[in-house]
Amino acid sequence: MSSAAPSTSKTTTSPTIRVLPSALVNKIAAGEVVERPASVVKELVENALDAGATKVDIQVQQGGRWLRIADNGHGMTAENAQRAFLNHATSKIMVDADLDTIGTFGFRGEALASIGAVSELTCQTRTADCDHGTQITLSATGEPAITPTGCAVGTVMTIANLFSTVPARLKFLKKAATELGHVEELVQRLALSHPNVQLTLTIDERVAVKTSGGGSLSATFGEVFHIKNPGGDFINVTLMDDGLNYGVSGLTSTPAVMKSQRNHMLTFVNQRAVKCSVMSKAMEAAYQSLLPPGKYPFSALFLTLPLSEVDVNVHPTKKEVRYAQPNVVFGLVKSAVRRALEAAGANTYFAPPVAALSESFVPGVLSASHFSSPTGYSAPSLFHSYPEPRSSTQHIQASIGLYQPANVSTEAPTATAPNGRPNVKVIGQLFNTYILLETPQGLMVVDQHIASERAWFERFKCAEEIEAPISQPLLASTPIILTPKETAIAAEHQSSFEALGFQFSLAVAENTLTLSAIPAVYGESAGSHESPQTWFAHVLNQFAQGDATELPLDDCLATMSCHRAVRAGDVLSHSDMEHVVADWLACTLPWTCPHGRPIAHTIKADELNRFFHRPSLPVSAR
Ligand code: ADP
Ligand code: MG
């Protein structure tokens, strides 16, 4: 080893400490704030939104190394514009205490200085009360050049040769497609949290995101994700904890829509897109037993809470947040989503063909008081009340009502017959497995077994939830012969089975069980395939195969339902089909079986018309 130690390792002489030149400081800071092209877009669009812009136009070229962000916000005076590019220069906070009540996107005053340090940046900006604007050109090496210029009110930032001064960063950039993907995802989120802002993202020649800024979340959601009518598959979520001033609102998919990845659960906190594991976990909990394992909902949920209850300053690019009361957040989000699903029920299958969701909804709007005082939190006015529990088949219309401003008619095209039941007609059976229905939306294909299983599950569950389950005695009962393991399970869990409504006596030595009563609901509908004894034996067998130390009640109910339900392959009469459909449509959570398999699929009338080159259905068909 050489005795000459490198200058950075321990030496006996004390090295000289220097204050770094600001250009170098900015370059180092840029490492934190400006990670990739998407971070530049984020900082600049957020500045535009902080400046009150209602229109933001984003252009991206050269895989993200050339960017132009134009806004119609309040712009900057010549004096402010020069200051804006200095380090830690901000108009958004002034004193320490402001840090506890951050209501703007920016506050660090680092972005412009950092971006300027790693690119060639030109800014043109003008305020409304000045008849000319200011142009500032920064280059990573030289002094800023400032000239008066003619331009519209607002600000245009042009970034060229991003990262040309930091080759290391340039090397770490991913493929252009990956970087552009990040930009697109970011703009989608900004668009969703600002439905009242017209946002356009053009990547090279392609318009990747374009929203109309009409103020409606559902319309913006549809525009962003290219969903023509989010009314059918998505429902409104809204719940407010008045005491704490916490609120959650937004859209979530019915379990008919399943995604294989968690990244379709978009979460926003006080209008800021953040990764929030507390909210995601709460959503997964709300969909438990509605989606199969590994499947997730598609949603955009907005949590609003007092600024003093959340710390947004834990991450340099503000992607994560920390809560004062994470349990409250979890509980609120979970109940909001579950209640929304229960309130919507089967009606989501029959949503009117126009957008059925809120029309003038601005997610998580922060009022001016949010920005000024820690105690000045005022609840967004859209949280009027808790949604009603499921009580009629008009839930969708009812939940729309929560969002309707007073001057908008609440009349939506009705999807229900005058008797309040969904307007469906049983056409017949396909492969002795699917029931075909005509609905106002098209041709609905219902899996007869899964639909019936869901209905039985809810019936058993309902009976189990009443304190003393009603049992139905069996008069003559043949003993069931068990395996020794089944005998042990029956003995060990006898009281759990009794809680479900079963009664039996056991002859342990003989491995036999004599059933004397079964849950009364079992007999409520005719057409069981199996004798109660065979049915019970199946349930027992199911548990003998596992190694559960406790009887998992929901699994037990699911097994009971599966064996009690109509089967695939059963030939059903017209009235059998009507019964299966009516029972299923009366379910609170009618989308999937207890293990998450989907129940129904609609081939939309539009799709059929398009295939057959028919512009619309004849009047007599409607
Ligand atoms: P921060 O947003 O944290 O304050 P920035 O470096 O992003 O810091 O911006 C510095 C300042 O420049 C802002 O506080 C704001 O006053 C001004 N500014 C930046 N972008 C714009 C814009 N698009 N329109 C108007 N003012 C802007
Ligand atoms: Mg900023």
XYZ file of C-alpha atoms and ligand atoms in Angstrom:
650
model
C 0.000 0.000 0.000
C 1.277 3.470 -0.809
C 1.929 5.733 2.138
C 0.435 8.779 0.357
C -3.102 8.912 1.742
C -5.833 10.247 -0.548
C -7.005 13.710 0.449
C -10.430 12.484 1.635
C -9.163 9.927 4.106
C -8.060 10.646 7.683
C -4.955 12.842 7.865
C -3.116 14.348 10.728
C -3.281 17.864 9.303
C -6.634 19.600 9.455
C -8.107 20.202 5.954
C -9.322 23.666 5.065
C -13.070 24.214 5.250
C -14.561 26.292 2.432
C -18.022 27.608 1.782
C -18.988 26.143 -1.573
C -19.731 28.452 -4.489
C -23.481 28.752 -5.043
C -23.307 27.172 -8.500
C -21.908 24.017 -6.906
C -24.429 24.152 -4.043
C -27.240 24.316 -6.568
C -25.847 21.395 -8.501
C -25.756 19.327 -5.317
C -29.285 20.432 -4.371
C -30.427 19.565 -7.868
C -29.459 15.979 -7.119
C -32.249 15.880 -4.554
C -34.941 17.874 -6.278
C -34.286 17.163 -9.934
C -33.914 13.461 -10.252
C -35.239 13.018 -13.770
C -37.295 14.846 -16.418
C -40.511 14.040 -14.552
C -39.226 15.878 -11.479
C -38.623 18.993 -13.576
C -42.151 18.781 -14.954
C -43.487 18.309 -11.446
C -41.728 21.350 -10.028
C -42.668 23.596 -12.939
C -46.315 22.520 -13.172
C -46.684 22.859 -9.419
C -45.283 26.375 -9.660
C -47.868 27.102 -12.347
C -50.666 25.757 -10.130
C -49.365 27.716 -7.151
C -49.521 30.779 -9.426
C -53.248 30.170 -9.903
C -53.067 28.946 -13.498
C -56.243 27.531 -15.042
C -54.444 26.385 -18.147
C -51.090 24.607 -18.284
C -49.509 23.394 -21.480
C -46.626 20.935 -21.217
C -44.448 19.943 -24.142
C -41.762 17.321 -23.887
C -39.208 16.348 -26.525
C -35.904 14.514 -26.825
C -36.896 11.894 -24.277
C -37.433 14.575 -21.642
C -34.254 16.580 -22.179
C -36.206 19.461 -23.769
C -39.296 20.754 -21.953
C -41.621 23.715 -22.210
C -44.232 24.524 -19.587
C -46.550 27.448 -20.290
C -49.152 28.698 -17.833
C -51.688 31.494 -17.562
C -51.009 32.128 -13.876
C -50.232 35.470 -12.258
C -46.702 35.686 -13.678
C -43.816 37.540 -12.083
C -42.602 41.120 -12.111
C -39.106 41.709 -13.493
C -37.762 42.103 -9.968
C -39.363 38.910 -8.672
C -38.368 36.970 -11.737
C -34.704 37.708 -11.079
C -35.039 36.675 -7.457
C -36.918 33.492 -8.276
C -33.764 31.820 -9.542
C -31.716 32.505 -6.432
C -31.232 29.727 -3.945
C -33.906 29.473 -1.235
C -35.939 32.204 -2.873
C -39.661 31.706 -2.414
C -42.793 33.777 -2.139
C -44.621 30.970 -0.355
C -43.336 30.935 3.194
C -41.856 33.675 5.329
C -41.448 32.480 8.881
C -40.809 29.197 10.696
C -44.417 28.690 11.687
C -45.483 28.654 8.035
C -43.770 25.259 7.725
C -46.514 23.704 9.857
C -49.254 24.874 7.579
C -47.957 24.398 4.090
C -50.810 24.812 1.671
C -48.929 25.412 -1.567
C -47.046 22.809 -3.550
C -43.754 24.633 -3.320
C -42.111 26.153 -0.285
C -38.446 25.207 -0.402
C -37.487 27.838 -2.951
C -35.027 25.414 -4.487
C -36.569 24.214 -7.719
C -35.786 27.016 -10.113
C -32.230 27.456 -8.835
C -31.678 23.691 -9.075
C -33.162 23.287 -12.531
C -31.170 26.310 -13.720
C -28.001 24.663 -12.451
C -28.429 21.554 -14.577
C -29.859 22.885 -17.842
C -30.216 25.856 -20.138
C -33.320 27.585 -18.886
C -35.320 30.427 -20.399
C -38.183 32.045 -18.556
C -40.638 34.487 -20.074
C -43.093 35.962 -17.652
C -45.530 38.855 -17.357
C -48.009 40.062 -14.736
C -51.409 41.509 -15.661
C -50.514 45.040 -14.588
C -47.413 45.317 -16.749
C -47.614 45.829 -20.506
C -44.422 43.957 -21.235
C -42.812 40.872 -19.834
C -39.356 39.801 -18.736
C -37.131 37.213 -20.275
C -34.428 35.571 -18.228
C -31.953 33.190 -19.749
C -29.832 31.119 -17.417
C -27.091 28.915 -18.577
C -25.396 26.546 -16.246
C -22.089 28.317 -16.674
C -22.702 32.017 -17.273
C -24.564 34.925 -15.646
C -28.308 35.281 -16.237
C -29.276 37.456 -19.207
C -32.344 39.635 -18.510
C -34.234 41.439 -21.253
C -37.724 42.918 -21.588
C -39.923 40.914 -23.911
C -43.458 40.849 -25.279
C -45.457 37.902 -23.920
C -48.863 36.910 -22.560
C -49.741 37.167 -18.872
C -48.354 34.065 -17.202
C -45.106 32.211 -17.393
C -43.338 30.074 -19.982
C -40.343 28.029 -18.869
C -38.211 26.391 -21.537
C -35.591 23.882 -20.480
C -33.007 22.680 -22.978
C -30.195 20.183 -22.630
C -31.347 18.949 -19.256
C -28.520 17.399 -17.245
C -25.867 18.318 -19.848
C -23.793 19.755 -17.008
C -24.128 16.650 -14.848
C -22.946 13.711 -16.936
C -23.352 11.340 -13.989
C -27.076 12.075 -13.794
C -27.402 11.784 -17.528
C -25.854 8.337 -17.347
C -28.433 7.207 -14.815
C -31.421 8.279 -16.885
C -33.459 5.351 -18.063
C -34.591 4.703 -21.616
C -36.567 7.582 -23.155
C -39.753 5.509 -22.974
C -39.326 4.983 -19.233
C -38.649 8.645 -18.531
C -41.596 9.724 -20.677
C -43.763 7.164 -18.896
C -42.899 8.831 -15.585
C -43.795 12.233 -17.025
C -47.125 10.965 -18.296
C -48.008 9.301 -15.008
C -47.142 12.444 -13.120
C -49.279 14.652 -15.362
C -52.198 12.213 -15.033
C -52.061 12.622 -11.260
C -51.775 16.396 -11.437
C -54.753 16.452 -13.797
C -56.858 14.307 -11.444
C -56.155 16.511 -8.470
C -56.970 19.622 -10.518
C -60.117 18.874 -12.520
C -60.709 22.608 -12.781
C -57.430 23.168 -14.635
C -57.023 22.543 -18.349
C -53.875 20.442 -18.635
C -52.271 19.297 -21.863
C -49.212 17.109 -22.186
C -47.720 16.718 -25.648
C -44.847 14.284 -26.012
C -43.144 14.929 -29.348
C -46.203 15.110 -31.611
C -48.484 12.949 -29.463
C -51.100 14.459 -27.162
C -50.678 12.161 -24.182
C -52.994 13.877 -21.684
C -55.630 16.479 -22.369
C -58.267 17.537 -19.894
C -61.020 20.046 -20.369
C -60.797 21.580 -16.892
C -64.566 21.518 -16.392
C -64.231 20.766 -12.690
C -65.710 17.274 -12.614
C -63.553 14.490 -11.243
C -65.383 11.769 -13.146
C -65.035 13.630 -16.441
C -61.336 14.232 -15.766
C -60.850 10.599 -14.741
C -62.496 9.543 -18.003
C -60.291 11.936 -20.009
C -57.092 10.927 -18.284
C -57.632 7.176 -18.568
C -59.578 7.250 -21.831
C -62.667 5.733 -20.251
C -65.728 6.785 -22.180
C -68.271 6.538 -19.403
C -66.846 6.003 -15.938
C -70.430 6.066 -14.614
C -70.958 2.298 -14.761
C -67.807 0.851 -13.312
C -66.881 3.565 -10.839
C -68.648 4.918 -7.810
C -68.345 8.027 -5.715
C -66.710 7.798 -2.351
C -67.302 10.426 0.270
C -67.084 10.411 4.017
C -66.326 13.133 6.495
C -65.307 12.934 10.106
C -66.824 16.184 11.244
C -65.250 16.103 14.669
C -61.715 15.842 13.352
C -62.232 17.670 10.076
C -60.885 14.718 8.139
C -62.566 13.908 4.856
C -62.132 11.398 2.103
C -63.653 11.645 -1.349
C -63.063 10.439 -4.856
C -63.838 7.565 -7.170
C -63.307 3.860 -6.893
C -64.040 0.929 -9.138
C -66.675 -1.671 -8.470
C -65.179 -5.131 -8.022
C -66.162 -5.773 -11.642
C -62.962 -3.894 -12.507
C -59.844 -5.604 -11.240
C -56.259 -4.531 -11.653
C -53.227 -6.735 -11.163
C -51.125 -3.996 -9.640
C -51.472 -1.683 -6.720
C -50.431 1.351 -8.761
C -53.994 1.880 -9.950
C -54.925 2.998 -6.452
C -54.044 6.669 -6.767
C -53.848 8.490 -3.466
C -53.840 12.210 -2.805
C -53.403 14.044 0.450
C -54.577 17.640 0.593
C -54.588 17.617 -3.200
C -51.007 16.413 -3.449
C -50.347 13.092 -5.203
C -48.467 10.929 -2.732
C -47.740 7.263 -2.184
C -49.742 6.516 0.897
C -49.515 2.998 2.220
C -52.034 3.760 4.970
C -54.686 4.675 2.401
C -53.791 1.776 0.081
C -53.993 -0.747 2.911
C -57.328 0.695 3.988
C -58.636 0.294 0.451
C -57.449 -3.282 0.251
C -59.207 -3.948 3.541
C -62.416 -2.436 2.185
C -62.306 -4.769 -0.831
C -61.569 -7.844 1.253
C -63.598 -10.839 0.088
C -64.644 -8.825 -2.976
C -61.473 -9.222 -5.010
C -59.387 -12.367 -5.417
C -55.885 -12.341 -3.925
C -53.473 -10.256 -5.999
C -56.191 -8.100 -7.522
C -56.679 -4.441 -6.677
C -59.210 -1.708 -7.327
C -58.756 1.232 -9.687
C -59.326 4.419 -7.779
C -58.464 8.023 -7.140
C -58.990 8.899 -3.496
C -58.477 12.309 -1.965
C -57.856 12.687 1.719
C -58.320 16.133 3.175
C -57.169 16.858 6.686
C -56.012 19.841 8.688
C -52.569 20.949 7.562
C -51.287 20.614 11.103
C -52.205 16.876 11.132
C -49.935 15.884 8.290
C -46.252 16.373 7.605
C -45.453 16.833 3.927
C -41.871 17.783 4.608
C -40.531 14.244 5.136
C -39.386 13.655 1.571
C -37.351 16.050 -0.624
C -39.736 15.667 -3.540
C -42.743 15.465 -1.209
C -43.790 12.017 -2.441
C -44.565 10.665 1.006
C -46.363 12.047 4.012
C -46.563 11.295 7.712
C -49.776 11.489 9.726
C -50.393 12.538 13.277
C -53.159 9.881 13.493
C -52.593 7.119 10.928
C -55.290 4.921 12.518
C -57.924 7.560 11.947
C -56.892 7.820 8.307
C -57.054 4.031 7.907
C -60.491 3.765 9.521
C -61.983 6.647 7.609
C -60.744 5.478 4.209
C -61.819 1.884 4.820
C -65.332 2.808 5.898
C -65.693 5.389 3.155
C -64.917 2.832 0.466
C -66.927 0.010 2.030
C -69.957 2.229 2.549
C -69.747 3.514 -1.016
C -69.685 -0.053 -2.334
C -72.599 -1.084 -0.129
C -74.589 2.005 -1.006
C -74.126 1.456 -4.719
C -74.889 -2.278 -4.685
C -76.264 -3.914 -7.793
C -77.188 -0.567 -9.301
C -73.668 -0.104 -10.606
C -74.524 -2.772 -13.170
C -77.360 -0.626 -14.406
C -75.824 2.822 -14.352
C -77.505 5.105 -16.831
C -75.493 5.509 -20.024
C -74.645 9.112 -19.182
C -71.899 9.837 -16.670
C -73.600 9.006 -13.409
C -71.008 10.553 -11.202
C -70.599 13.931 -9.678
C -70.481 16.738 -12.178
C -68.886 19.567 -10.313
C -66.539 18.021 -7.904
C -63.166 19.470 -7.074
C -61.294 16.895 -5.041
C -59.931 17.967 -1.713
C -60.258 21.667 -2.353
C -58.207 23.632 0.061
C -59.823 26.831 1.033
C -57.864 30.028 1.550
C -57.972 29.498 5.286
C -55.816 26.400 4.850
C -52.963 28.550 3.821
C -53.076 31.048 6.583
C -53.624 29.499 9.967
C -53.055 26.138 11.595
C -56.481 26.182 13.179
C -58.171 27.742 10.184
C -59.070 24.429 8.610
C -62.422 24.574 6.974
C -64.109 21.474 5.691
C -64.671 21.324 1.954
C -68.314 21.990 1.374
C -68.860 18.823 -0.609
C -68.855 16.680 2.485
C -72.427 17.108 3.548
C -73.256 13.867 5.237
C -72.561 10.179 5.389
C -74.104 8.212 2.554
C -77.261 6.368 3.493
C -76.913 2.670 4.092
C -78.400 0.499 1.397
C -82.136 0.796 1.628
C -83.572 0.901 -1.851
C -82.417 0.197 -5.343
C -81.895 3.878 -6.071
C -78.560 4.187 -4.294
C -76.626 5.509 -7.211
C -78.987 8.368 -7.720
C -78.952 8.938 -3.978
C -75.204 9.087 -3.849
C -75.064 11.418 -6.835
C -77.283 13.681 -4.809
C -74.491 14.183 -2.313
C -72.423 15.898 -4.911
C -75.025 17.841 -6.809
C -74.811 21.574 -6.389
C -78.200 23.017 -5.524
C -78.841 24.455 -8.968
C -78.265 21.207 -10.865
C -81.158 18.872 -11.426
C -80.724 15.562 -9.657
C -82.785 13.757 -12.247
C -80.739 11.080 -13.929
C -82.084 8.664 -16.499
C -83.572 5.906 -14.439
C -82.192 2.415 -14.557
C -84.964 0.918 -12.517
C -88.499 -0.118 -13.241
C -91.302 1.769 -11.448
C -91.414 -0.956 -8.770
C -87.846 -0.008 -7.846
C -86.302 -3.217 -9.177
C -83.566 -3.091 -11.773
C -84.964 -3.362 -15.258
C -83.755 -6.769 -16.382
C -85.325 -9.544 -18.421
C -84.215 -13.150 -18.260
C -83.604 -14.360 -21.811
C -82.425 -17.874 -21.135
C -79.546 -20.115 -20.212
C -76.242 -20.702 -21.977
C -74.310 -23.979 -21.540
C -76.480 -24.684 -18.469
C -74.035 -22.392 -16.679
C -74.759 -18.785 -17.577
C -78.007 -16.886 -17.310
C -78.505 -14.363 -20.111
C -80.234 -11.104 -19.242
C -81.400 -8.158 -21.257
C -80.596 -4.938 -19.390
C -80.802 -1.299 -20.461
C -77.032 -1.481 -21.055
C -76.898 -4.585 -23.208
C -76.600 -8.327 -22.871
C -75.611 -9.412 -19.398
C -74.092 -12.822 -18.832
C -74.403 -14.023 -15.238
C -72.588 -17.037 -13.820
C -75.465 -18.895 -12.178
C -73.337 -20.677 -9.580
C -71.365 -17.645 -8.463
C -74.440 -15.414 -8.361
C -76.287 -17.952 -6.263
C -73.243 -18.498 -4.052
C -73.015 -14.761 -3.303
C -76.708 -14.646 -2.409
C -76.367 -17.618 -0.060
C -73.224 -16.150 1.472
C -75.031 -12.938 2.351
C -77.998 -14.875 3.714
C -75.830 -17.082 5.950
C -73.767 -14.105 6.999
C -76.868 -12.173 7.919
C -78.179 -15.097 9.971
C -74.821 -15.533 11.682
C -74.775 -11.897 12.687
C -78.028 -12.175 14.595
C -77.194 -13.134 18.133
C -79.057 -16.417 18.405
C -79.093 -18.085 15.018
C -82.363 -19.713 14.160
C -82.031 -23.442 13.722
C -84.312 -25.736 11.844
C -84.672 -29.145 13.509
C -84.173 -32.233 11.392
C -86.692 -34.904 12.239
C -85.143 -38.133 11.040
C -81.444 -37.801 10.622
C -79.117 -40.506 9.376
C -75.789 -40.502 11.164
C -72.823 -39.212 9.178
C -69.697 -41.340 9.194
C -66.569 -39.279 9.705
C -62.839 -39.718 9.506
C -61.059 -39.475 12.855
C -59.764 -36.021 11.899
C -63.293 -34.824 11.052
C -64.517 -36.167 14.382
C -61.808 -34.224 16.155
C -62.707 -31.022 14.287
C -66.413 -31.431 15.021
C -65.680 -31.986 18.709
C -63.282 -29.094 18.953
C -65.483 -26.605 17.136
C -68.915 -27.772 18.250
C -69.737 -24.420 19.819
C -68.651 -22.520 16.703
C -70.914 -24.713 14.617
C -73.713 -24.096 17.088
C -73.158 -20.381 16.686
C -73.900 -20.865 13.004
C -77.116 -22.754 13.738
C -75.959 -26.385 13.583
C -76.764 -28.840 16.337
C -75.413 -32.346 16.496
C -74.435 -35.182 18.779
C -71.142 -36.972 18.376
C -70.241 -40.576 19.008
C -66.502 -40.123 19.154
C -65.612 -43.773 19.510
C -67.665 -44.693 16.442
C -66.628 -41.617 14.422
C -70.237 -40.760 13.722
C -72.175 -37.559 13.992
C -75.944 -37.146 14.116
C -77.170 -33.806 12.919
C -80.279 -32.645 14.762
C -80.639 -29.087 13.421
C -79.241 -26.885 10.675
C -79.319 -23.095 10.129
C -82.910 -22.160 9.337
C -81.959 -20.099 6.287
C -80.848 -23.310 4.600
C -84.427 -24.223 3.977
C -85.544 -20.792 2.833
C -85.294 -21.555 -0.810
C -86.019 -24.850 -2.467
C -83.746 -26.639 -4.876
C -80.850 -27.837 -2.771
C -78.900 -30.622 -4.370
C -77.671 -32.216 -1.290
C -79.250 -33.555 1.818
C -78.393 -31.432 4.864
C -76.156 -34.304 6.017
C -74.064 -34.363 2.848
C -73.909 -30.598 2.910
C -72.669 -30.520 6.480
C -70.170 -33.288 5.758
C -68.685 -31.126 2.992
C -68.278 -28.209 5.337
C -66.590 -30.386 7.919
C -64.390 -32.001 5.319
C -63.213 -28.616 4.140
C -61.902 -27.815 7.590
C -60.415 -31.232 8.199
C -58.187 -30.589 5.181
C -56.749 -27.392 6.557
C -54.941 -26.824 9.792
C -56.936 -23.930 11.181
C -56.962 -23.890 14.949
C -60.047 -21.701 14.938
C -63.018 -22.175 12.684
C -62.639 -19.344 10.139
C -66.262 -18.237 10.078
C -66.300 -16.447 6.739
C -64.598 -19.404 5.057
C -67.102 -21.668 6.704
C -69.978 -19.544 5.409
C -68.354 -19.480 1.964
C -68.136 -23.282 1.913
C -71.724 -23.584 3.118
C -72.790 -21.182 0.360
C -70.810 -22.920 -2.328
C -72.460 -26.257 -1.513
C -75.903 -24.806 -1.049
C -75.880 -22.796 -4.297
C -77.159 -23.680 -7.738
C -74.356 -25.397 -9.651
C -72.762 -24.834 -12.996
C -74.328 -27.416 -15.296
C -77.741 -27.359 -13.599
C -80.609 -27.014 -16.033
C -82.746 -24.150 -14.707
C -86.360 -23.350 -15.495
C -87.279 -19.776 -16.355
C -88.599 -19.191 -12.873
C -85.487 -20.770 -11.268
C -83.410 -18.286 -13.238
C -85.586 -15.412 -12.137
C -85.131 -16.487 -8.538
C -81.372 -16.748 -8.836
C -81.216 -13.311 -10.460
C -83.571 -11.661 -7.972
C -81.692 -13.109 -4.974
C -78.386 -12.028 -6.426
C -79.560 -8.499 -7.245
C -80.759 -8.107 -3.687
C -77.186 -8.585 -2.424
C -75.367 -5.738 -0.761
C -72.065 -6.581 -2.421
C -73.146 -8.287 -5.643
C -69.987 -8.185 -7.742
C -67.984 -11.235 -6.807
C -68.190 -14.531 -4.947
C -66.720 -14.594 -1.433
C -63.351 -15.472 -2.987
C -63.433 -12.680 -5.522
C -64.536 -14.392 -8.753
C -66.611 -12.025 -10.907
C -70.324 -12.730 -11.283
C -71.548 -10.856 -14.333
C -70.293 -9.441 -17.583
C -72.186 -7.095 -19.886
C -71.738 -6.952 -23.635
C -72.745 -3.354 -24.185
C -75.442 -2.420 -26.705
C -72.956 0.002 -28.288
C -70.528 -2.810 -28.886
C -73.210 -4.927 -30.575
C -74.423 -2.000 -32.672
C -70.905 -1.226 -33.781
C -70.293 -4.824 -34.765
C -73.488 -4.957 -36.811
C -72.911 -1.474 -38.315
C -76.109 -0.194 -36.751
C -75.968 3.464 -35.670
C -78.478 2.907 -32.856
C -81.257 0.609 -31.705
C -84.731 1.055 -33.191
C -87.087 3.082 -30.989
C -89.249 0.002 -30.384
C -86.295 -1.721 -28.758
C -85.954 0.854 -25.996
P -40.991 27.428 -4.448
O -42.006 26.964 -5.402
O -40.597 26.390 -3.461
O -41.319 28.726 -3.834
P -39.329 27.700 -6.793
O -37.867 27.723 -6.965
O -40.066 26.623 -7.481
O -39.620 27.680 -5.246
O -39.928 29.080 -7.261
C -39.448 30.271 -6.668
C -40.487 31.357 -6.737
O -40.668 31.762 -8.088
C -41.868 30.929 -6.286
O -41.986 31.080 -4.877
C -42.777 31.877 -7.050
O -42.928 33.090 -6.381
C -42.006 32.133 -8.331
N -42.501 31.323 -9.460
C -41.970 30.184 -9.925
N -42.663 29.706 -10.981
C -43.669 30.566 -11.207
C -44.757 30.628 -12.153
N -44.929 29.674 -13.077
N -45.591 31.663 -12.070
C -45.432 32.625 -11.129
N -44.446 32.620 -10.209
C -43.562 31.614 -10.231
Mg -41.767 25.451 -6.748
